[in-house]
Amino acid sequence: MKVLFSILISVIISPSLLLQDPINDVYNIKVKARVVSEYPVGLVTLQHMSIDGGAFTGINELYVSPINSRKAGLMRVKGRPGSLVRMSYISKETLPGIDGDGYVTIRYEMSGYKKRIQAASRLIDNEDFEFTLNKDGYYYLWMGGKVIMGNVTPGKYKGQFTVEIQYI
Amino acid sequence: MRHHKKAYFIVLIICVLVSKHAYCQQINFKPLAGNTRIQVSHGYPSTLYFDYLLIDTEMIRSISLESADAAWLEIQAPAYYDITVDIDWETPAYQLQNIYDPNATIPFNLKFAYANQGEENVSDAKSNATVLPGGFFSITIPVNKRSGGLPRPPPTPEFYGHDVPKSKVWLFFFGETGPVNSGHMVSTGTYIANINVNIYFSYYDE
């Protein structure tokens, strides 16, 4: 009888027990996804190119080898596995000085390979280049080049590397 | 004997009738919380981002509790109190909605977990987290779960110079989306959901 009694009480009362503080805080969680009809092809920078430590090849010239130098930049192309991709890039760029009037000219050199093995990469001769993504949808690109300091003053020089990739 | 049975039956009827007016013993410590507020901070990431889904394929994107991509909130509140967390949807429940076409939606299964054992960092909290069964989006939990033993004594009321002991509660949001079929007004584009998380002190009162 006691058991039955206590059960009856808790059943009847419990819905009215819980009241909440009217003062509350609201936080928002956003959720996002993209729906695409084709594997997007994209480029991710894994390492920036640095000319510190580049080899001097002339009085005013530094060289970073895309195949041999640890200072080479590294990018990874990602897309549909096994697909053929065309890449084009602008190989020559002039970097104006941030603080001064000087400028630095860079002539980029690229090498590429389907695995992340820099020493096995092959030099890309043209500004337009075609390659096949590996079975995981990746292809690796290393970036080096010649840095020509024709009219240079002490300071920082900053520029950008423009590359375009698309499926064929 | 027959009289005893009748007497028991009458007592039972009386008990049922009287029980409408019975009250539980509940002590409300909420007023002792004083002006102490619940502090909440967004973790990183605060957006649950599923990257891309290929239309008309069986592709499903999942973010697990253990994944670094799971979104989370860190709550700090007085350790002796209970809090209630309610989740409601600004966008249609269990769907991601096209940002330009509200009628275009894709399936989204939100999962939700909490940790309230005084964990100090995200990885410990994930290890101890309790995942709620699907469909449960409101919970009332102690800010600091007792590991066992007798209940604590009542908390010391808040007064000047007294630091109310606090503890952390962690909330995790994860789940999966897809597959996407173009047959249901769905086209390529960006799909989103906005989920509101309401957090407040709970207290027990008439």
Tab-separated table of C-alpha atoms in Angstrom:
chain	number	residue	atom	x	y	z
A	1	MET	CA	0.000	0.000	0.000
A	2	LYS	CA	2.799	2.458	0.851
A	3	VAL	CA	4.552	1.783	-2.400
A	4	LEU	CA	1.392	2.366	-4.339
A	5	PHE	CA	0.789	5.593	-2.457
A	6	SER	CA	4.191	7.088	-3.111
A	7	ILE	CA	4.003	6.212	-6.778
A	8	LEU	CA	0.678	7.924	-7.107
A	9	ILE	CA	1.995	11.081	-5.482
A	10	SER	CA	5.064	11.357	-7.608
A	11	VAL	CA	3.081	10.805	-10.784
A	12	ILE	CA	0.622	13.508	-9.966
A	13	ILE	CA	3.032	16.089	-8.681
A	14	SER	CA	6.164	15.759	-10.756
A	15	PRO	CA	4.893	17.588	-13.888
A	16	SER	CA	4.460	20.768	-11.898
A	17	LEU	CA	7.788	20.568	-10.095
A	18	LEU	CA	10.088	21.904	-12.712
A	19	LEU	CA	10.013	25.600	-13.312
A	20	GLN	CA	12.711	27.550	-15.039
A	21	ASP	CA	14.290	30.849	-14.416
A	22	PRO	CA	12.736	33.334	-16.826
A	23	ILE	CA	16.135	34.981	-17.260
A	24	ASN	CA	17.948	32.960	-19.866
A	25	ASP	CA	20.781	33.240	-22.316
A	26	VAL	CA	20.545	32.273	-25.954
A	27	TYR	CA	23.493	31.200	-28.038
A	28	ASN	CA	23.513	30.353	-31.691
A	29	ILE	CA	25.116	27.409	-33.433
A	30	LYS	CA	25.345	27.653	-37.204
A	31	VAL	CA	25.445	24.649	-39.500
A	32	LYS	CA	26.621	24.875	-43.092
A	33	ALA	CA	27.139	22.603	-46.092
A	34	ARG	CA	27.586	23.122	-49.830
A	35	VAL	CA	25.784	21.008	-52.385
A	36	VAL	CA	27.753	20.658	-55.599
A	37	SER	CA	27.246	18.759	-58.816
A	38	GLU	CA	30.937	18.043	-59.273
A	39	TYR	CA	33.883	17.521	-56.988
A	40	PRO	CA	35.241	21.023	-56.496
A	41	VAL	CA	38.856	21.436	-57.444
A	42	GLY	CA	40.855	23.562	-55.067
A	43	LEU	CA	44.309	24.525	-53.963
A	44	VAL	CA	45.644	24.550	-50.423
A	45	THR	CA	48.931	26.118	-49.401
A	46	LEU	CA	50.872	23.765	-47.157
A	47	GLN	CA	54.059	25.804	-46.935
A	48	HIS	CA	55.001	29.316	-47.979
A	49	MET	CA	58.043	29.991	-50.090
A	50	SER	CA	60.846	31.770	-48.280
A	51	ILE	CA	63.856	33.399	-49.898
A	52	ASP	CA	65.805	33.407	-46.646
A	53	GLY	CA	68.549	30.935	-47.218
A	54	GLY	CA	68.190	30.900	-50.978
A	55	ALA	CA	71.394	30.340	-52.913
A	56	PHE	CA	73.103	33.427	-54.413
A	57	THR	CA	73.555	32.830	-58.125
A	58	GLY	CA	74.743	36.310	-58.961
A	59	ILE	CA	75.493	39.594	-57.258
A	60	ASN	CA	71.856	40.540	-57.098
A	61	GLU	CA	70.194	37.213	-57.690
A	62	LEU	CA	68.875	34.485	-55.362
A	63	TYR	CA	67.569	31.102	-56.409
A	64	VAL	CA	65.169	28.745	-54.607
A	65	SER	CA	64.894	25.421	-56.346
A	66	PRO	CA	61.367	23.960	-56.395
A	67	ILE	CA	62.876	20.468	-56.560
A	68	ASN	CA	65.724	20.637	-54.067
A	69	SER	CA	65.254	23.570	-51.721
A	70	ARG	CA	63.590	23.289	-48.331
A	71	LYS	CA	62.592	26.925	-48.744
A	72	ALA	CA	60.305	26.110	-51.665
A	73	GLY	CA	56.600	26.705	-51.230
A	74	LEU	CA	54.257	23.707	-51.295
A	75	MET	CA	50.656	23.565	-52.487
A	76	ARG	CA	48.228	20.708	-52.787
A	77	VAL	CA	45.564	20.458	-55.465
A	78	LYS	CA	42.458	18.537	-54.411
A	79	GLY	CA	39.679	17.353	-56.692
A	80	ARG	CA	37.967	14.332	-58.249
A	81	PRO	CA	40.335	11.358	-57.999
A	82	GLY	CA	41.991	10.436	-61.277
A	83	SER	CA	40.756	13.495	-63.172
A	84	LEU	CA	42.801	15.615	-65.556
A	85	VAL	CA	43.380	19.188	-64.423
A	86	ARG	CA	44.827	22.203	-66.214
A	87	MET	CA	46.810	24.758	-64.293
A	88	SER	CA	48.071	28.104	-65.453
A	89	TYR	CA	50.084	30.641	-63.506
A	90	ILE	CA	51.823	33.942	-63.934
A	91	SER	CA	55.527	33.234	-63.761
A	92	LYS	CA	56.928	36.719	-63.373
A	93	GLU	CA	56.005	39.270	-60.811
A	94	THR	CA	57.409	42.491	-59.443
A	95	LEU	CA	57.159	43.004	-55.715
A	96	PRO	CA	57.099	46.618	-54.573
A	97	GLY	CA	58.748	47.492	-51.280
A	98	ILE	CA	56.353	48.110	-48.403
A	99	ASP	CA	58.566	50.668	-46.708
A	100	GLY	CA	60.755	52.020	-49.475
A	101	ASP	CA	60.882	52.793	-53.179
A	102	GLY	CA	62.701	49.668	-54.313
A	103	TYR	CA	61.321	46.586	-55.957
A	104	VAL	CA	62.174	42.947	-56.339
A	105	THR	CA	61.425	40.820	-59.381
A	106	ILE	CA	60.582	37.153	-59.004
A	107	ARG	CA	60.544	34.622	-61.811
A	108	TYR	CA	58.677	31.650	-60.379
A	109	GLU	CA	59.533	28.046	-61.104
A	110	MET	CA	57.135	25.226	-60.422
A	111	SER	CA	57.522	21.492	-60.083
A	112	GLY	CA	54.826	18.911	-59.521
A	113	TYR	CA	54.238	15.289	-58.554
A	114	LYS	CA	51.334	13.048	-57.605
A	115	LYS	CA	52.910	12.225	-54.237
A	116	ARG	CA	54.367	14.506	-51.609
A	117	ILE	CA	57.927	13.680	-52.574
A	118	GLN	CA	59.660	16.888	-53.572
A	119	ALA	CA	62.792	15.264	-54.947
A	120	ALA	CA	60.686	13.206	-57.371
A	121	SER	CA	58.812	16.245	-58.701
A	122	ARG	CA	59.324	17.376	-62.281
A	123	LEU	CA	59.898	20.911	-63.415
A	124	ILE	CA	56.927	22.552	-65.104
A	125	ASP	CA	58.198	24.333	-68.208
A	126	ASN	CA	55.127	26.214	-69.322
A	127	GLU	CA	52.774	28.601	-67.663
A	128	ASP	CA	50.017	26.189	-68.763
A	129	PHE	CA	50.343	22.699	-67.442
A	130	GLU	CA	48.169	19.580	-67.309
A	131	PHE	CA	48.344	16.852	-64.736
A	132	THR	CA	46.305	13.944	-63.348
A	133	LEU	CA	45.139	13.839	-59.731
A	134	ASN	CA	46.113	10.704	-57.843
A	135	LYS	CA	43.619	8.104	-56.538
A	136	ASP	CA	42.982	10.230	-53.462
A	137	GLY	CA	42.310	13.295	-55.611
A	138	TYR	CA	45.594	15.040	-54.776
A	139	TYR	CA	48.498	16.519	-56.714
A	140	TYR	CA	51.420	18.399	-55.167
A	141	LEU	CA	53.089	21.544	-56.489
A	142	TRP	CA	56.344	23.042	-55.268
A	143	MET	CA	57.167	26.679	-55.931
A	144	GLY	CA	60.591	28.263	-56.125
A	145	GLY	CA	62.198	30.723	-58.441
A	146	LYS	CA	64.784	33.380	-59.111
A	147	VAL	CA	64.664	36.542	-57.083
A	148	ILE	CA	66.260	39.460	-58.913
A	149	MET	CA	67.109	42.427	-56.749
A	150	GLY	CA	67.688	45.024	-59.431
A	151	ASN	CA	66.782	48.168	-57.583
A	152	VAL	CA	66.513	47.180	-54.006
A	153	THR	CA	66.551	49.120	-50.757
A	154	PRO	CA	66.379	47.660	-47.264
A	155	GLY	CA	62.831	46.766	-46.231
A	156	LYS	CA	60.004	44.311	-46.730
A	157	TYR	CA	58.686	43.193	-50.087
A	158	LYS	CA	55.389	41.459	-50.420
A	159	GLY	CA	53.592	40.012	-53.432
A	160	GLN	CA	51.249	37.282	-54.517
A	161	PHE	CA	51.325	34.243	-56.700
A	162	THR	CA	48.407	33.852	-59.084
A	163	VAL	CA	47.403	30.408	-60.204
A	164	GLU	CA	44.301	29.111	-61.948
A	165	ILE	CA	43.164	25.486	-61.994
A	166	GLN	CA	40.251	23.797	-63.732
A	167	TYR	CA	39.073	20.401	-64.882
A	168	ILE	CA	39.645	19.540	-68.532
B	1	MET	CA	-11.453	-10.775	6.610
B	2	ARG	CA	-14.038	-9.365	4.255
B	3	HIS	CA	-14.212	-6.242	6.456
B	4	HIS	CA	-10.434	-5.834	6.223
B	5	LYS	CA	-10.516	-5.965	2.442
B	6	LYS	CA	-13.260	-3.372	2.365
B	7	ALA	CA	-11.271	-1.161	4.729
B	8	TYR	CA	-8.137	-1.430	2.553
B	9	PHE	CA	-10.175	-0.520	-0.503
B	10	ILE	CA	-11.645	2.543	1.205
B	11	VAL	CA	-8.178	3.643	2.370
B	12	LEU	CA	-6.884	3.239	-1.165
B	13	ILE	CA	-9.675	5.417	-2.560
B	14	ILE	CA	-8.993	8.056	0.078
B	15	CYS	CA	-5.279	7.963	-0.709
B	16	VAL	CA	-5.952	8.577	-4.385
B	17	LEU	CA	-8.278	11.456	-3.658
B	18	VAL	CA	-6.072	13.012	-1.003
B	19	SER	CA	-2.984	12.712	-3.211
B	20	LYS	CA	-4.249	15.547	-5.421
B	21	HIS	CA	-3.424	17.848	-2.538
B	22	ALA	CA	-0.132	16.276	-1.532
B	23	TYR	CA	3.191	18.076	-1.915
B	24	CYS	CA	6.698	16.819	-2.369
B	25	GLN	CA	9.536	17.960	-0.176
B	26	GLN	CA	11.540	20.205	-2.467
B	27	ILE	CA	13.945	22.842	-1.271
B	28	ASN	CA	14.547	25.640	-3.694
B	29	PHE	CA	18.091	26.961	-3.465
B	30	LYS	CA	17.683	29.133	-6.535
B	31	PRO	CA	17.325	32.416	-4.577
B	32	LEU	CA	20.791	31.740	-3.156
B	33	ALA	CA	22.262	32.104	-6.629
B	34	GLY	CA	21.794	35.843	-6.193
B	35	ASN	CA	23.118	37.826	-9.118
B	36	THR	CA	25.494	35.154	-10.312
B	37	ARG	CA	25.127	34.724	-14.047
B	38	ILE	CA	25.743	31.805	-16.319
B	39	GLN	CA	28.770	32.531	-18.465
B	40	VAL	CA	28.918	30.926	-21.878
B	41	SER	CA	31.661	31.058	-24.451
B	42	HIS	CA	31.741	29.686	-27.970
B	43	GLY	CA	34.387	27.136	-28.749
B	44	TYR	CA	36.210	26.902	-32.011
B	45	PRO	CA	34.678	26.005	-34.355
B	46	SER	CA	31.328	27.567	-33.507
B	47	THR	CA	30.001	26.586	-36.944
B	48	LEU	CA	29.354	22.987	-37.817
B	49	TYR	CA	30.779	22.936	-41.327
B	50	PHE	CA	30.227	19.841	-43.447
B	51	ASP	CA	32.187	20.991	-46.507
B	52	TYR	CA	30.522	19.786	-49.708
B	53	LEU	CA	28.019	17.111	-50.709
B	54	LEU	CA	27.763	15.755	-54.214
B	55	ILE	CA	24.221	15.936	-55.509
B	56	ASP	CA	22.503	12.716	-56.676
B	57	THR	CA	25.024	10.484	-54.990
B	58	GLU	CA	24.939	8.510	-51.759
B	59	MET	CA	27.508	10.814	-50.201
B	60	ILE	CA	26.965	11.499	-46.491
B	61	ARG	CA	29.076	13.900	-44.483
B	62	SER	CA	29.559	13.134	-40.802
B	63	ILE	CA	31.148	15.042	-37.963
B	64	SER	CA	31.649	12.908	-34.872
B	65	LEU	CA	31.874	13.994	-31.244
B	66	GLU	CA	35.582	13.177	-31.289
B	67	SER	CA	36.195	15.241	-34.414
B	68	ALA	CA	37.936	18.597	-34.119
B	69	ASP	CA	35.130	19.928	-36.359
B	70	ALA	CA	32.427	19.347	-33.714
B	71	ALA	CA	31.029	22.672	-32.475
B	72	TRP	CA	30.921	23.329	-28.743
B	73	LEU	CA	29.929	25.719	-25.997
B	74	GLU	CA	31.610	26.100	-22.630
B	75	ILE	CA	29.343	27.071	-19.739
B	76	GLN	CA	30.533	28.292	-16.386
B	77	ALA	CA	27.993	28.457	-13.570
B	78	PRO	CA	27.759	28.028	-9.790
B	79	ALA	CA	28.608	24.412	-9.089
B	80	TYR	CA	25.663	23.665	-6.806
B	81	TYR	CA	22.861	24.519	-9.189
B	82	ASP	CA	21.038	22.837	-12.010
B	83	ILE	CA	20.813	24.303	-15.458
B	84	THR	CA	18.403	23.623	-18.266
B	85	VAL	CA	19.524	23.596	-21.883
B	86	ASP	CA	16.831	23.874	-24.560
B	87	ILE	CA	17.636	23.630	-28.223
B	88	ASP	CA	15.305	25.068	-30.795
B	89	TRP	CA	15.590	25.567	-34.515
B	90	GLU	CA	15.371	28.889	-36.322
B	91	THR	CA	15.342	26.948	-39.568
B	92	PRO	CA	13.271	23.771	-40.159
B	93	ALA	CA	14.153	21.017	-37.677
B	94	TYR	CA	16.472	18.282	-38.910
B	95	GLN	CA	17.033	20.109	-42.202
B	96	LEU	CA	19.579	22.357	-43.799
B	97	GLN	CA	17.913	25.109	-45.790
B	98	ASN	CA	19.076	26.694	-49.029
B	99	ILE	CA	20.132	30.271	-48.311
B	100	TYR	CA	18.166	31.573	-51.333
B	101	ASP	CA	15.264	29.120	-51.496
B	102	PRO	CA	13.644	28.288	-48.117
B	103	ASN	CA	11.693	25.445	-49.749
B	104	ALA	CA	14.855	23.622	-50.718
B	105	THR	CA	16.127	21.553	-47.805
B	106	ILE	CA	18.443	18.619	-47.290
B	107	PRO	CA	18.440	16.144	-44.384
B	108	PHE	CA	20.479	16.936	-41.317
B	109	ASN	CA	20.730	14.793	-38.205
B	110	LEU	CA	21.856	16.919	-35.272
B	111	LYS	CA	23.450	15.140	-32.353
B	112	PHE	CA	24.050	16.692	-28.998
B	113	ALA	CA	26.197	15.733	-26.002
B	114	TYR	CA	27.111	17.248	-22.670
B	115	ALA	CA	29.791	16.833	-20.027
B	116	ASN	CA	29.300	18.050	-16.450
B	117	GLN	CA	31.906	16.374	-14.307
B	118	GLY	CA	34.072	19.420	-13.825
B	119	GLU	CA	36.261	18.843	-16.892
B	120	GLU	CA	38.714	21.658	-17.481
B	121	ASN	CA	39.469	21.116	-21.148
B	122	VAL	CA	37.714	20.064	-24.348
B	123	SER	CA	39.403	16.704	-24.790
B	124	ASP	CA	38.569	15.559	-21.231
B	125	ALA	CA	35.032	16.788	-21.702
B	126	LYS	CA	34.663	14.829	-24.932
B	127	SER	CA	35.930	11.687	-23.220
B	128	ASN	CA	33.315	11.975	-20.471
B	129	ALA	CA	30.498	13.336	-22.617
B	130	THR	CA	27.036	11.839	-22.536
B	131	VAL	CA	25.399	11.679	-25.949
B	132	LEU	CA	21.660	12.283	-25.874
B	133	PRO	CA	19.411	9.867	-27.739
B	134	GLY	CA	17.958	11.212	-30.973
B	135	GLY	CA	15.002	13.547	-30.520
B	136	PHE	CA	16.001	14.778	-27.043
B	137	PHE	CA	16.737	18.484	-27.188
B	138	SER	CA	16.010	19.628	-23.673
B	139	ILE	CA	17.972	18.595	-20.623
B	140	THR	CA	18.163	19.636	-16.994
B	141	ILE	CA	21.474	18.693	-15.439
B	142	PRO	CA	23.527	19.617	-12.387
B	143	VAL	CA	26.363	22.003	-13.184
B	144	ASN	CA	28.704	19.629	-11.418
B	145	LYS	CA	27.551	16.039	-11.390
B	146	ARG	CA	28.105	14.221	-8.099
B	147	SER	CA	30.216	11.108	-8.573
B	148	GLY	CA	28.416	9.320	-5.710
B	149	GLY	CA	27.842	9.369	-1.978
B	150	LEU	CA	25.494	11.504	0.018
B	151	PRO	CA	24.030	14.722	-1.325
B	152	ARG	CA	26.011	17.858	-0.601
B	153	PRO	CA	24.933	20.224	2.157
B	154	PRO	CA	23.017	23.290	0.979
B	155	PRO	CA	25.251	25.890	-0.714
B	156	THR	CA	26.511	28.898	1.159
B	157	PRO	CA	24.358	31.889	0.245
B	158	GLU	CA	26.002	34.544	-1.870
B	159	PHE	CA	27.321	37.462	0.142
B	160	TYR	CA	29.923	40.148	-0.280
B	161	GLY	CA	33.427	38.717	-0.190
B	162	HIS	CA	32.326	35.129	-0.764
B	163	ASP	CA	33.287	33.525	-4.058
B	164	VAL	CA	30.627	31.133	-5.215
B	165	PRO	CA	32.362	27.922	-6.355
B	166	LYS	CA	31.879	27.443	-10.068
B	167	SER	CA	32.165	24.564	-12.448
B	168	LYS	CA	32.095	23.999	-16.189
B	169	VAL	CA	29.520	22.305	-18.353
B	170	TRP	CA	30.384	21.487	-21.952
B	171	LEU	CA	27.896	21.152	-24.792
B	172	PHE	CA	28.858	19.495	-28.065
B	173	PHE	CA	27.061	19.613	-31.406
B	174	PHE	CA	27.776	17.224	-34.240
B	175	GLY	CA	25.884	14.981	-36.650
B	176	GLU	CA	25.566	14.153	-40.297
B	177	THR	CA	23.988	15.440	-43.483
B	178	GLY	CA	23.086	13.910	-46.824
B	179	PRO	CA	22.544	12.202	-49.117
B	180	VAL	CA	21.196	14.860	-51.474
B	181	ASN	CA	18.673	14.065	-54.158
B	182	SER	CA	17.879	16.691	-56.786
B	183	GLY	CA	14.290	15.389	-57.051
B	184	HIS	CA	13.003	17.465	-54.120
B	185	MET	CA	13.463	21.041	-55.337
B	186	VAL	CA	17.054	20.753	-54.254
B	187	SER	CA	19.742	22.280	-56.392
B	188	THR	CA	23.364	23.098	-55.880
B	189	GLY	CA	24.199	25.883	-53.459
B	190	THR	CA	24.844	26.681	-49.835
B	191	TYR	CA	22.634	25.165	-47.145
B	192	ILE	CA	22.465	26.272	-43.530
B	193	ALA	CA	20.719	25.712	-40.229
B	194	ASN	CA	20.538	28.051	-37.260
B	195	ILE	CA	20.125	26.450	-33.881
B	196	ASN	CA	19.375	28.429	-30.763
B	197	VAL	CA	20.689	27.103	-27.493
B	198	ASN	CA	18.817	28.480	-24.478
B	199	ILE	CA	20.617	28.085	-21.171
B	200	TYR	CA	19.135	28.989	-17.809
B	201	PHE	CA	19.104	28.050	-14.156
B	202	SER	CA	16.502	25.456	-13.233
B	203	TYR	CA	14.726	25.506	-9.947
B	204	TYR	CA	11.979	23.536	-8.369
B	205	ASP	CA	9.043	25.426	-7.026
B	206	GLU	CA	5.280	25.528	-6.994
